[in-house]
Coordinates of N, CA and C in Angstrom, one line a residue:
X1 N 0.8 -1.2 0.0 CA 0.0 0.0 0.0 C 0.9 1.2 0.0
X2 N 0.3 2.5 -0.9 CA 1.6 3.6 -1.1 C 1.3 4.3 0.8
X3 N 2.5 4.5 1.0 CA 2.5 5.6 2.1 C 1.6 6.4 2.7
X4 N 1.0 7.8 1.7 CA -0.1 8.4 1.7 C -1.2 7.5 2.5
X5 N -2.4 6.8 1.6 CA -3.1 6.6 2.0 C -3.1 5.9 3.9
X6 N -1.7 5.2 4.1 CA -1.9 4.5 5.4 C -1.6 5.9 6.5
X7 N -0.7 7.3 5.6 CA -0.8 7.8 7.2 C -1.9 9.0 7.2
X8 N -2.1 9.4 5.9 CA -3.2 10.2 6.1 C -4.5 10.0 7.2
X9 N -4.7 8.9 8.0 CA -6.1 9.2 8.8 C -5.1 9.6 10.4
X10 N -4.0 9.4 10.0 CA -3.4 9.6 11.5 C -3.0 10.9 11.5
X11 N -3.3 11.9 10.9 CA -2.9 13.5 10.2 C -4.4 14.2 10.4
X12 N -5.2 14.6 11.2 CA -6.3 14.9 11.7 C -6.3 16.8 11.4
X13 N -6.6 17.5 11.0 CA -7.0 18.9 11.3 C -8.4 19.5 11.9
X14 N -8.5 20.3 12.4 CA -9.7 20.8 12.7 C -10.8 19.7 13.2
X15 N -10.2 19.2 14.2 CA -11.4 17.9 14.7 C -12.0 18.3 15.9
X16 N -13.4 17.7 16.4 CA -14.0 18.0 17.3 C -13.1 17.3 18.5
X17 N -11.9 16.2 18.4 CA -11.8 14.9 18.9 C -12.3 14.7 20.6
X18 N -14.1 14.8 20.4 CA -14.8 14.1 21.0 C -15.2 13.0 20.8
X19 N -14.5 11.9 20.2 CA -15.1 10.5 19.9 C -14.0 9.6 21.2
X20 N -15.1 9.3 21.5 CA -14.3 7.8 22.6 C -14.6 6.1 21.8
X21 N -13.2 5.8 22.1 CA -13.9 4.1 21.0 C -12.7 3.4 22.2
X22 N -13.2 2.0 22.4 CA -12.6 1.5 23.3 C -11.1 0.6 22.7
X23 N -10.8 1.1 21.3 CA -10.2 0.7 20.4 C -9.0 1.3 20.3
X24 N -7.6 1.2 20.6 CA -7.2 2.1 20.4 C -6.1 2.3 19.0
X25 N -6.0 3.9 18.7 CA -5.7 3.8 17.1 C -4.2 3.4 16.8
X26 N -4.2 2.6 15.7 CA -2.7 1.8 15.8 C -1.5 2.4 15.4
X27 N -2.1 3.9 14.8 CA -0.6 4.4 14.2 C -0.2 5.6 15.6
X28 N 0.8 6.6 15.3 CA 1.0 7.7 15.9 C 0.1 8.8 15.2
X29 N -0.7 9.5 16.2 CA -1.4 10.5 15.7 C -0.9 12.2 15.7
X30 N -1.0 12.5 15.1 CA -0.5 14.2 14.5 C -1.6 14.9 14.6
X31 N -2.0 15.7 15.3 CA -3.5 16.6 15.3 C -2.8 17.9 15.4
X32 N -3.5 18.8 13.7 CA -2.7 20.2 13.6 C -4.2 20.6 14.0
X33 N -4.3 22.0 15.1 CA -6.0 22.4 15.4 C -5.2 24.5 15.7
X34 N -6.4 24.9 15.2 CA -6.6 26.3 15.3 C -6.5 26.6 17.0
X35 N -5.6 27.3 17.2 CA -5.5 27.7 18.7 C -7.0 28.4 18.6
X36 N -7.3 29.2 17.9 CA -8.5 30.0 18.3 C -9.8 30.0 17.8
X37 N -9.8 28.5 17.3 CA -11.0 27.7 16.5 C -12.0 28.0 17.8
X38 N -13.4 28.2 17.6 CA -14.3 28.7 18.2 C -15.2 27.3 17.3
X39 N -15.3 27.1 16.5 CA -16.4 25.9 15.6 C -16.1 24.5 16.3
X40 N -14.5 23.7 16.7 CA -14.4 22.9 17.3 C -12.9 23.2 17.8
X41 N -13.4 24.0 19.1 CA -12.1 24.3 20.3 C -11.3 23.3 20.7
X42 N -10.0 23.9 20.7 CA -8.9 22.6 20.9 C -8.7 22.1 22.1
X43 N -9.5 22.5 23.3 CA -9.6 22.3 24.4 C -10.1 20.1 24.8
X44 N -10.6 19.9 23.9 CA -11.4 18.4 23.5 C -10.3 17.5 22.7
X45 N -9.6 18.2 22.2 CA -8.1 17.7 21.6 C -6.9 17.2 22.4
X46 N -6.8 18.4 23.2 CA -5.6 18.4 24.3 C -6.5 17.3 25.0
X47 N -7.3 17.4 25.7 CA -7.5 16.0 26.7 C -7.6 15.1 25.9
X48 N -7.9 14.7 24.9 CA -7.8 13.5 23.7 C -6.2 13.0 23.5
X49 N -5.2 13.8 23.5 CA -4.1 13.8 23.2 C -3.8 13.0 25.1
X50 N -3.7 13.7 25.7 CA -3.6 13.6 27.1 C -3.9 12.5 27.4
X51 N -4.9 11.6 27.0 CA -5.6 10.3 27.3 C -4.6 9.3 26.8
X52 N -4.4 9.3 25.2 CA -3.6 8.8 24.5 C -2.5 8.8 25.0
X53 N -1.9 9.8 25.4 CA -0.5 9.5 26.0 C -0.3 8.8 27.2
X54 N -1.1 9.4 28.3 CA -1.7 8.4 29.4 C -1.9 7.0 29.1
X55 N -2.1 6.4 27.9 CA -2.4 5.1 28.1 C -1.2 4.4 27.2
X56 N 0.1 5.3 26.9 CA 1.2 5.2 26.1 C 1.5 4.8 25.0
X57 N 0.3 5.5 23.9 CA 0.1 6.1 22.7 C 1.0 6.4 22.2
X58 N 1.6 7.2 21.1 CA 2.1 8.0 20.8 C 1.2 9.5 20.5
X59 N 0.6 10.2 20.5 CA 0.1 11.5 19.9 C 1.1 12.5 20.5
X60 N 0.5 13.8 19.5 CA 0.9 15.0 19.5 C -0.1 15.9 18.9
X61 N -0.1 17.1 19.8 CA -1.0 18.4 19.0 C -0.2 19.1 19.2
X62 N -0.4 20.2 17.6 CA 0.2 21.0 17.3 C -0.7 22.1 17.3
X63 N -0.5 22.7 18.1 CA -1.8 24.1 18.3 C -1.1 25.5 17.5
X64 N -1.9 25.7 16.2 CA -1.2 27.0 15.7 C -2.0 27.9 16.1
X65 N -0.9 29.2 16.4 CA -1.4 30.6 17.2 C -2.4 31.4 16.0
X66 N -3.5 31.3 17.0 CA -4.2 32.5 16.3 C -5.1 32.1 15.1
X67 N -5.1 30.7 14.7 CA -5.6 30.1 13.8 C -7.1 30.1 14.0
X68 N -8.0 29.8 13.9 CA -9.3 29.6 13.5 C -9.5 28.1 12.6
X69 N -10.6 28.1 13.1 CA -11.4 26.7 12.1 C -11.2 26.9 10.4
X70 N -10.6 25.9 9.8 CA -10.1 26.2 8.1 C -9.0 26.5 8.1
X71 N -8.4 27.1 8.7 CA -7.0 27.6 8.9 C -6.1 26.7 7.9
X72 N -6.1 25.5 7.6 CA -5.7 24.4 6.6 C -6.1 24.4 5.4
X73 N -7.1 25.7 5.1 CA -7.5 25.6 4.0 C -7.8 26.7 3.4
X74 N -6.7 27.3 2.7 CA -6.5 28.8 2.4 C -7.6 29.4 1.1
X75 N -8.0 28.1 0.7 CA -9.2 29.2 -0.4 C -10.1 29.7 -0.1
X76 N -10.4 29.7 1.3 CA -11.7 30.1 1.9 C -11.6 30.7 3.0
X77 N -12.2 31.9 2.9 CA -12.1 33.0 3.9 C -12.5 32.4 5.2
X78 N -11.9 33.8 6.2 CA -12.4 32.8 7.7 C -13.7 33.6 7.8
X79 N -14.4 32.8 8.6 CA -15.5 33.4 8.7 C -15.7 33.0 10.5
X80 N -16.7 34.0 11.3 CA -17.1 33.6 12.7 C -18.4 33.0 12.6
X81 N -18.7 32.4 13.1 CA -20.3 32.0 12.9 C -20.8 30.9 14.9
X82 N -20.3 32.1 16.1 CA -20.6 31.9 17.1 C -22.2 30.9 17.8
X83 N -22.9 31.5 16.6 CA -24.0 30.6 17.1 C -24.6 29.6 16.2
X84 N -23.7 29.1 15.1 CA -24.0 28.4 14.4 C -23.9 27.1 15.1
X85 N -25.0 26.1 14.5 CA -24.8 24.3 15.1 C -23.4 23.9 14.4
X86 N -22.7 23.5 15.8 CA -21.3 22.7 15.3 C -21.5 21.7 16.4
X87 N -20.4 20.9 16.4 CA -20.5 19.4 17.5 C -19.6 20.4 18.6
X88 N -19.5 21.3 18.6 CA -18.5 21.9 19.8 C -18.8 20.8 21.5
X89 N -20.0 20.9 21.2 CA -20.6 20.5 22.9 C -20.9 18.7 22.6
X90 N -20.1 18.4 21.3 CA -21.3 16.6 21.4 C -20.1 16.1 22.0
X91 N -20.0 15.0 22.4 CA -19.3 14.0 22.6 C -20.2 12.4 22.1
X92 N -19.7 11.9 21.5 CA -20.0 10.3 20.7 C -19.1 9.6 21.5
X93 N -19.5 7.8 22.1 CA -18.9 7.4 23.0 C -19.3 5.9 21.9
X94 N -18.4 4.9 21.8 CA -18.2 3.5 21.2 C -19.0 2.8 22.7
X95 N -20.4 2.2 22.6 CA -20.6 1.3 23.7 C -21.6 0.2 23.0
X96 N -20.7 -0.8 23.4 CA -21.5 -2.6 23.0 C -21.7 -2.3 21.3
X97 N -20.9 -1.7 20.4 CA -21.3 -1.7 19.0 C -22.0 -0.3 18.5
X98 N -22.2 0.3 19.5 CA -23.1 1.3 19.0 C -22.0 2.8 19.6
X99 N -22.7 3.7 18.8 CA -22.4 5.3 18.9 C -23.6 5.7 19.8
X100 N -22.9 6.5 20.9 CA -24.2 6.9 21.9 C -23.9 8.3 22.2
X101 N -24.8 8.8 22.7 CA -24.1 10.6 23.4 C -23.5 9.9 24.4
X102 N -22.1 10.7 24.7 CA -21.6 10.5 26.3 C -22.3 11.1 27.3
X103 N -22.7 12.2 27.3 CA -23.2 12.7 28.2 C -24.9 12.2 28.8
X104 N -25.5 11.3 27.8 CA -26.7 10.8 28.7 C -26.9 9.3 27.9
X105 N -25.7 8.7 27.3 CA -25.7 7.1 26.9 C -26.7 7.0 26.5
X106 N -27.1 7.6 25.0 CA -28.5 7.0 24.4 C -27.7 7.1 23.0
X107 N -28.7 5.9 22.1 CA -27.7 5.9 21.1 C -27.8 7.4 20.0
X108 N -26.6 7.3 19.4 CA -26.8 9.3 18.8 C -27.7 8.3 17.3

């Protein structure tokens, strides 16, 4: 298999990383996230990152200054959109096969 495709899912930007899976992911992960993303805050990252290492993972986040959500993707203006629906607040949890909210275990 060429290179690319096997490390690209371990190359994450701009992620909510609220997903819990009881699985843990086989490569080293690289998460590049907008220090000042407001759409999905890097605050959900760093403890994602933190977990991972805690359980002697390999990850890393790379938090760029001042960035915003897109920041990775220069053809497109930044825009704010504070009260638009994003997953900022979801968290999705891996239980018995299924995707559930974490926060009241029902399936999403």
């Amino acid at each position: 298999m060429p290179i690319l495709p096997r490390i690209w899912p371990s190359i994450p930007s701009a992620v909510t990383c609220r997903w819990r899976t009881k699985r843990p992911f086989p490569r080293p992960i690289r998460i590049f996230h907008g220090a000042a993303a407001d759409w999905t805050p890097i605050g959900p990252c760093q403890a994602y990152v933190d977990r991972l290492q805690a359980a002697g993972l390999h990850a890393v986040l790379f938090a760029c200054p001042g960035a915003h959500h897109g920041f990775d993707n220069p053809g497109t203006a930044e825009q704010q959109l504070p009260t638009a629906l994003s997953p900022r607040r979801c968290t999705s949890v891996e239980q018995d096969g299924q995707i559930v909210d974490g926060e009241i275990s029902t399936p999403s």
